[in-house]
JSON list of C-alpha atoms in Angstrom, two decimals:
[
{"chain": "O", "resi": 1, "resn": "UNK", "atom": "CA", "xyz": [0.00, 0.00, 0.00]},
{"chain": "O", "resi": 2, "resn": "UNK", "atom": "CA", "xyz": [2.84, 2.61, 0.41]},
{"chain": "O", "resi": 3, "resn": "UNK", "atom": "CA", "xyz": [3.77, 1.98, -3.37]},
{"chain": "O", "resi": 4, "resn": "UNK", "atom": "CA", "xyz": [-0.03, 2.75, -3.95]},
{"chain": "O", "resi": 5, "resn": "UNK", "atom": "CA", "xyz": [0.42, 5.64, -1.60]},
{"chain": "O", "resi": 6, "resn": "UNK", "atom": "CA", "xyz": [3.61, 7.04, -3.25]},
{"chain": "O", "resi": 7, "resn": "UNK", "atom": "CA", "xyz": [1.87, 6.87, -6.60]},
{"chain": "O", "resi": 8, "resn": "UNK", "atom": "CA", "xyz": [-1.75, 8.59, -5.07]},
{"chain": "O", "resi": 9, "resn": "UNK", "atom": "CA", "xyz": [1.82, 11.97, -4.60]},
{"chain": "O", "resi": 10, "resn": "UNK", "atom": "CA", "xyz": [2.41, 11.56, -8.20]},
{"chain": "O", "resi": 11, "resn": "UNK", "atom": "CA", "xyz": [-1.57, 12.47, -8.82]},
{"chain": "O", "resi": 12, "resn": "UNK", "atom": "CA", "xyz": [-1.98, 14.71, -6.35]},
{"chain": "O", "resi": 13, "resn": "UNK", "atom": "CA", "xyz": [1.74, 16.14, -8.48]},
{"chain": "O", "resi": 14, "resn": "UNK", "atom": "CA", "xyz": [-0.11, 16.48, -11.10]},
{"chain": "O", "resi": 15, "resn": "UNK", "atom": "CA", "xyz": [-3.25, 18.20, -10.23]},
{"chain": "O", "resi": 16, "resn": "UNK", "atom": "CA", "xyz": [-5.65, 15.05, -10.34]},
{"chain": "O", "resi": 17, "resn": "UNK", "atom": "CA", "xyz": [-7.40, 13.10, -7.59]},
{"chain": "O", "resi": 18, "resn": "UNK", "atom": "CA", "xyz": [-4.38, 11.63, -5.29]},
{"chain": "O", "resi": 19, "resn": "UNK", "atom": "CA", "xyz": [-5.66, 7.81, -5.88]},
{"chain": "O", "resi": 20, "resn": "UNK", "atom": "CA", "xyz": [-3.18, 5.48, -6.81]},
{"chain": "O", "resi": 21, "resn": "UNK", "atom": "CA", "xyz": [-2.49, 1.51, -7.66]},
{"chain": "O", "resi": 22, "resn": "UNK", "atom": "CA", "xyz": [0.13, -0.83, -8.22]},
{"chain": "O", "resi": 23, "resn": "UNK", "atom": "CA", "xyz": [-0.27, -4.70, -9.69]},
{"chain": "O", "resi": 24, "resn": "UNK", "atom": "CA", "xyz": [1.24, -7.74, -7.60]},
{"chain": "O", "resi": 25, "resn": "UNK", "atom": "CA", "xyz": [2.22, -10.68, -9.30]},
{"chain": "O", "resi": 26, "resn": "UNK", "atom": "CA", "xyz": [0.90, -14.08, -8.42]},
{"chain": "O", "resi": 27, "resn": "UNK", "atom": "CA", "xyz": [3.68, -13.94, -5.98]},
{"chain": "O", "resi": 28, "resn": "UNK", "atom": "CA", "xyz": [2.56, -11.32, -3.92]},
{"chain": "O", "resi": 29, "resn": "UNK", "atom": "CA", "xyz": [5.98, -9.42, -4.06]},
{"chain": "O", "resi": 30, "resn": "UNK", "atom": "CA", "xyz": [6.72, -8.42, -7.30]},
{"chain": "O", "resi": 31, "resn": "UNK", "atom": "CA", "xyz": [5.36, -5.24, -8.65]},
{"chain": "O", "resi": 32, "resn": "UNK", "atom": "CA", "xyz": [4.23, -5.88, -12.38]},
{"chain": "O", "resi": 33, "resn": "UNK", "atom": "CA", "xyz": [2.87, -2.52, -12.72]},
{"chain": "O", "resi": 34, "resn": "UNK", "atom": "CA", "xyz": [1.64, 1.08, -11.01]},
{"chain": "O", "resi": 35, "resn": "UNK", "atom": "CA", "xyz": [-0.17, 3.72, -12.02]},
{"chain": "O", "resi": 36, "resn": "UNK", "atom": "CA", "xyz": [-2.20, 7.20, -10.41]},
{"chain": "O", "resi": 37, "resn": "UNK", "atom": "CA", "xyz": [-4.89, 9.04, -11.84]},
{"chain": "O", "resi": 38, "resn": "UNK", "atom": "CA", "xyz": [-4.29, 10.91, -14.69]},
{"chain": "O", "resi": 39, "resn": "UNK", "atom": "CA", "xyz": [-7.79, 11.87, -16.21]},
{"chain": "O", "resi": 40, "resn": "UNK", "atom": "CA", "xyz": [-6.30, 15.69, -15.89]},
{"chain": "O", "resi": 41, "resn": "UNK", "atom": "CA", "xyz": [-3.12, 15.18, -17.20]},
{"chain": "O", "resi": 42, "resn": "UNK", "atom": "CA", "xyz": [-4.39, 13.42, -20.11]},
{"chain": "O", "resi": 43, "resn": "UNK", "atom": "CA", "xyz": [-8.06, 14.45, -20.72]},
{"chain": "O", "resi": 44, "resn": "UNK", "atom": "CA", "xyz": [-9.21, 10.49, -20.49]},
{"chain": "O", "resi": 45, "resn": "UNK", "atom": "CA", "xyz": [-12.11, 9.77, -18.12]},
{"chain": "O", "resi": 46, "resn": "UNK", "atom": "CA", "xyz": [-11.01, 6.17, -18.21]},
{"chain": "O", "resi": 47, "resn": "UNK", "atom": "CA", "xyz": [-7.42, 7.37, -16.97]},
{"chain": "O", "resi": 48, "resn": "UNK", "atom": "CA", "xyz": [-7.97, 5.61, -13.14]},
{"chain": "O", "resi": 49, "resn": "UNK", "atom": "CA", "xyz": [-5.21, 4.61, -11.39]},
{"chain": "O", "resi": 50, "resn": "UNK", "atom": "CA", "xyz": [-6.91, 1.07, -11.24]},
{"chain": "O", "resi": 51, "resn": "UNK", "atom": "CA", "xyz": [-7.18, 0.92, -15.16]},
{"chain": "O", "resi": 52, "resn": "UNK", "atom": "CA", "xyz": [-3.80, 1.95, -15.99]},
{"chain": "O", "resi": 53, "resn": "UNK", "atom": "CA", "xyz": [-1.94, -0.39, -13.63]},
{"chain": "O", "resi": 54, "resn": "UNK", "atom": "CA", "xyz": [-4.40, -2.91, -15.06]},
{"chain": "O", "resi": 55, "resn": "UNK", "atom": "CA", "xyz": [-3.38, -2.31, -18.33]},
{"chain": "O", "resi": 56, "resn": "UNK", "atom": "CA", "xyz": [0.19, -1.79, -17.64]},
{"chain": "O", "resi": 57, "resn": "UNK", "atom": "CA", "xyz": [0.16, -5.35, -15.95]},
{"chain": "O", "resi": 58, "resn": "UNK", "atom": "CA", "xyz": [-1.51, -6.92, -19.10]},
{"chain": "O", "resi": 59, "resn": "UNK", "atom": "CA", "xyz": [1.16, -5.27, -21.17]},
{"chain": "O", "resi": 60, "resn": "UNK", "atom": "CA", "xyz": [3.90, -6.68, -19.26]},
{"chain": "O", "resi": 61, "resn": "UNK", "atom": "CA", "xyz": [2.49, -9.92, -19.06]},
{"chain": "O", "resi": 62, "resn": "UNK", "atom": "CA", "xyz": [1.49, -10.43, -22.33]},
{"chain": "O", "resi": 63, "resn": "UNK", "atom": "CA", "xyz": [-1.52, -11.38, -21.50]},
{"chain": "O", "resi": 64, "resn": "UNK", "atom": "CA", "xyz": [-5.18, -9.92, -20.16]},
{"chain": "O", "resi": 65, "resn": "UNK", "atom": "CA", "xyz": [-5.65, -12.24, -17.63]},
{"chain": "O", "resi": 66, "resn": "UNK", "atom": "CA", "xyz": [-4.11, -11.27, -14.19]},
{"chain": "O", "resi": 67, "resn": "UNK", "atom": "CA", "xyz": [-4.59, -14.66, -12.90]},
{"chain": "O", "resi": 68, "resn": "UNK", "atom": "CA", "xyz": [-2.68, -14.99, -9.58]},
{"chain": "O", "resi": 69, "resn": "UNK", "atom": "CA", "xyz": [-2.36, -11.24, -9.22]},
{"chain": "O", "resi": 70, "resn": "UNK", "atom": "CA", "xyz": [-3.17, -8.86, -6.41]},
{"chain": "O", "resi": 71, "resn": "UNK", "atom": "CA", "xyz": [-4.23, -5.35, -7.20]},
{"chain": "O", "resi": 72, "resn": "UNK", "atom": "CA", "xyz": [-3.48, -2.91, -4.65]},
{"chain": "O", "resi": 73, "resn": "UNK", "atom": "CA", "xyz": [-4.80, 0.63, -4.23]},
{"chain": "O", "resi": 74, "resn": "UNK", "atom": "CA", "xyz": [-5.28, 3.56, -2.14]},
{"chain": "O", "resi": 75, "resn": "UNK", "atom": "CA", "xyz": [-9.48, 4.28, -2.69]},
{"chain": "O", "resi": 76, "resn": "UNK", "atom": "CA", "xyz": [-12.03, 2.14, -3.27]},
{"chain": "O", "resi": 77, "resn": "UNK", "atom": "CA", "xyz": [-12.77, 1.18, -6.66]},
{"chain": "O", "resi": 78, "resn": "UNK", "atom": "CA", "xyz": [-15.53, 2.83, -8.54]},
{"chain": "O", "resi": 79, "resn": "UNK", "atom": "CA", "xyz": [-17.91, 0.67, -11.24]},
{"chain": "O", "resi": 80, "resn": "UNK", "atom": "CA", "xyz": [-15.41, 1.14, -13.98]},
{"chain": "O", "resi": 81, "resn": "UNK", "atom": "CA", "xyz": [-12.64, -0.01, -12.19]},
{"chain": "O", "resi": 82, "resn": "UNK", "atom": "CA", "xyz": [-14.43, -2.72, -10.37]},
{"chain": "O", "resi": 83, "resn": "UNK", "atom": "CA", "xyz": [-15.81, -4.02, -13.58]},
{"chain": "O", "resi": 84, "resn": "UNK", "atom": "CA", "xyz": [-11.91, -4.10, -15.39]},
{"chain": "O", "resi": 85, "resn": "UNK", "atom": "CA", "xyz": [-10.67, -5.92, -11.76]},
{"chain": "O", "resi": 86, "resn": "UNK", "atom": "CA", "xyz": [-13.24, -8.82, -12.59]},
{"chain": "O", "resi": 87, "resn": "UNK", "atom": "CA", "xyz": [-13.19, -8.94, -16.48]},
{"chain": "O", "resi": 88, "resn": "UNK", "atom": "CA", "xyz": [-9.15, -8.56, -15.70]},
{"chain": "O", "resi": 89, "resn": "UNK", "atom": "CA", "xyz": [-9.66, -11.96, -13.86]},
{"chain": "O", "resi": 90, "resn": "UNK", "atom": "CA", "xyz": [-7.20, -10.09, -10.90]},
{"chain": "O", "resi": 91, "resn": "UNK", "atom": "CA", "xyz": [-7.71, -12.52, -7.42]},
{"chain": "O", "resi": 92, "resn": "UNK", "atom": "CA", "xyz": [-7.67, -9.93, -4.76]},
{"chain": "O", "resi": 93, "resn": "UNK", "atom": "CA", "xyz": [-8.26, -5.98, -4.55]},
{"chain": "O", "resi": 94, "resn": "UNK", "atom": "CA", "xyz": [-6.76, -4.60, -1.32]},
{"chain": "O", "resi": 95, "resn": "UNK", "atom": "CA", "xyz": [-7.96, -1.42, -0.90]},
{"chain": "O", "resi": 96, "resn": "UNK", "atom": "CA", "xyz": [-7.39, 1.41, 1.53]},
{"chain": "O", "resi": 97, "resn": "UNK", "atom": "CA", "xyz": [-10.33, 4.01, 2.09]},
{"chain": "O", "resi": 98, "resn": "UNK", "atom": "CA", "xyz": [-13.91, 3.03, 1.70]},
{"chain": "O", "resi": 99, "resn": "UNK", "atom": "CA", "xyz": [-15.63, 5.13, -0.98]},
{"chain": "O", "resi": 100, "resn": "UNK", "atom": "CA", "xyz": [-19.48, 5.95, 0.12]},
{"chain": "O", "resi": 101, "resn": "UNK", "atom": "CA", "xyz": [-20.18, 7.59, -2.03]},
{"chain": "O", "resi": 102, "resn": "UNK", "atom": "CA", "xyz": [-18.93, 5.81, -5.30]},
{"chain": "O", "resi": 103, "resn": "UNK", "atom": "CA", "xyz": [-17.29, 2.77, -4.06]},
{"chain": "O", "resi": 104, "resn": "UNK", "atom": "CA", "xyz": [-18.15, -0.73, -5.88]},
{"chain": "O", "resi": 105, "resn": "UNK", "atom": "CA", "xyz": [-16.28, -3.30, -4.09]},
{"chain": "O", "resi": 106, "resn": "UNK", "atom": "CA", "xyz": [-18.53, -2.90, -0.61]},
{"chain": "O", "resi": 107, "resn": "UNK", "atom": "CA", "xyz": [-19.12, 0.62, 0.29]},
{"chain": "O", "resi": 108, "resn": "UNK", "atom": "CA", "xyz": [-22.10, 1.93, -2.32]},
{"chain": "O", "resi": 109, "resn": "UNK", "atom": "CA", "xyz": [-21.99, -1.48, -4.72]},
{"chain": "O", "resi": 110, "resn": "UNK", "atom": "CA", "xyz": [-20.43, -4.83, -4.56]},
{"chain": "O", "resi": 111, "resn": "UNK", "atom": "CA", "xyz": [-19.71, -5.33, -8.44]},
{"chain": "O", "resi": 112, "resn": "UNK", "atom": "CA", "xyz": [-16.89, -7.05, -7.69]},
{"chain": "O", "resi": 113, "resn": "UNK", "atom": "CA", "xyz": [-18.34, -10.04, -5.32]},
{"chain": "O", "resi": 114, "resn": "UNK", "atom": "CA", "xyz": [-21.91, -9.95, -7.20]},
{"chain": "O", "resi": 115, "resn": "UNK", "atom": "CA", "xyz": [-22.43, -13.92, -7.65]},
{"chain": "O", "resi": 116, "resn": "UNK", "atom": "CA", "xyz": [-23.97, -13.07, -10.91]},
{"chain": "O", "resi": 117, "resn": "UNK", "atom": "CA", "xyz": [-20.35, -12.50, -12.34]},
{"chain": "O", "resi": 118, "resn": "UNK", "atom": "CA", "xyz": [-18.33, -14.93, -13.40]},
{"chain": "O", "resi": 119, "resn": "UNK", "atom": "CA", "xyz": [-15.21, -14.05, -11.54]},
{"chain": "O", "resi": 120, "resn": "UNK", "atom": "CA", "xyz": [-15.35, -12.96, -8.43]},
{"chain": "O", "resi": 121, "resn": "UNK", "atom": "CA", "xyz": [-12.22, -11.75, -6.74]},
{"chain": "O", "resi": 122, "resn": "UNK", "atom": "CA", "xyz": [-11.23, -11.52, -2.93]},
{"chain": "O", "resi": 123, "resn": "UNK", "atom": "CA", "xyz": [-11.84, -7.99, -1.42]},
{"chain": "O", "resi": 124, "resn": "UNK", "atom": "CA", "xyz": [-9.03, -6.71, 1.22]},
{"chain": "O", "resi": 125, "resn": "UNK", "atom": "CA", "xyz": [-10.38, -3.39, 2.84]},
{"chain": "O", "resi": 126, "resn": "UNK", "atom": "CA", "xyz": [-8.88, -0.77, 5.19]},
{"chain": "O", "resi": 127, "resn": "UNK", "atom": "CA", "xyz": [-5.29, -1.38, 4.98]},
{"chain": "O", "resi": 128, "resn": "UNK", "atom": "CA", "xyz": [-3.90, 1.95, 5.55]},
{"chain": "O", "resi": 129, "resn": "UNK", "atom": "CA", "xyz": [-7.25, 3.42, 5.50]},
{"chain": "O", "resi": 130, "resn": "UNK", "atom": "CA", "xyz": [-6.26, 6.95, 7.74]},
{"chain": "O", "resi": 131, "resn": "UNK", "atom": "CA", "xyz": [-3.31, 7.53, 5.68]},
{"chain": "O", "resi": 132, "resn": "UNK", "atom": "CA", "xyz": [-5.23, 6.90, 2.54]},
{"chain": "O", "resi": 133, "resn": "UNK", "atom": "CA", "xyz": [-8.05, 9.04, 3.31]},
{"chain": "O", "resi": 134, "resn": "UNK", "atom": "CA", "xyz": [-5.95, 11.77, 4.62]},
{"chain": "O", "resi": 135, "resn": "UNK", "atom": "CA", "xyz": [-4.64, 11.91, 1.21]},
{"chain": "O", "resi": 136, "resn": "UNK", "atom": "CA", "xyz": [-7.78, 12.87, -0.12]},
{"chain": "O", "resi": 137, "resn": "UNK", "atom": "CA", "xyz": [-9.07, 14.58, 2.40]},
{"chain": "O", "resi": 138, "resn": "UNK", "atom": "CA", "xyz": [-6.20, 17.45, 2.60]},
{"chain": "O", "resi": 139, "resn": "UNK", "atom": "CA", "xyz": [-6.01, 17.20, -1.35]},
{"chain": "O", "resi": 140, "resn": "UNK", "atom": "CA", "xyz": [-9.58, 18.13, -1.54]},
{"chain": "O", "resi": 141, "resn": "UNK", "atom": "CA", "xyz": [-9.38, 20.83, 1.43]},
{"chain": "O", "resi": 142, "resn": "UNK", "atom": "CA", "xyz": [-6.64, 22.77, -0.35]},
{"chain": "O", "resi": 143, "resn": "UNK", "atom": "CA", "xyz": [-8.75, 22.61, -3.63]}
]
């Protein structure tokens, strides 16, 4: 989660949303990818931190399934994202702050556990929740 955290800087850096992600391996060690939002640096509404690590991952992989790996990040994933984590076929999201008000992995939705889904991967929440939400919270403030 600090690698998540470190990359949540780089968004915050850049004027977007401080949320950011990195991609685990199916050896829960080794970092296949990261990424932070970047919807203002790039004009992309699909530019999530989730999504690019996602597709950073695939890339280095060679492959779209994420079998095995472990996607960590810093907020709660939204629809989008949760959607990519299960068509991604990731195992576990670890998460750090709950998202009430557009989370889909718990919080607002469950998209990612719905039993109607064919994959359905293992939800880790609150790991570094305070620091995570203190993030947003003073990078909202000083907006």
């Amino acid at each position: 989660m600090r690698l998540a955290l470190a990359e949540a800087g780089r968004a915050a850096a850049g004027g977007d949303v401080p949320v950011g992600a990195v991609v685990l391996a199916p050896d829960g060690r080794t970092v296949l990818s990261a990424g932070h939002n970047e919807r203002e640096a790039t004009g992309d509404p699909t530019a999530h931190a989730e999504v690019l690590a996602i597709r950073r991952a695939a890339g280095e992989l060679g492959e779209w399934r994420l079998s095995g790996c472990t996607l960590v990040v810093t907020l709660e994933p939204c629809t989008m994202c949760a959607g990519a984590l299960v068509q991604s076929r990731v195992d576990r999201v670890v998460y750090g702050a709950r998202d009430d008000k557009a989370g889909a992995a718990g919080s607002l939705w469950d998209v990612v556990r719905d039993r109607r889904l064919n994959h359905r991967p293992e939800v880790i929440e609150g790991v570094l929740a305070d620091d995570c939400a203190r993030l947003l919270t003073d990078f909202f403030r000083d907006r």
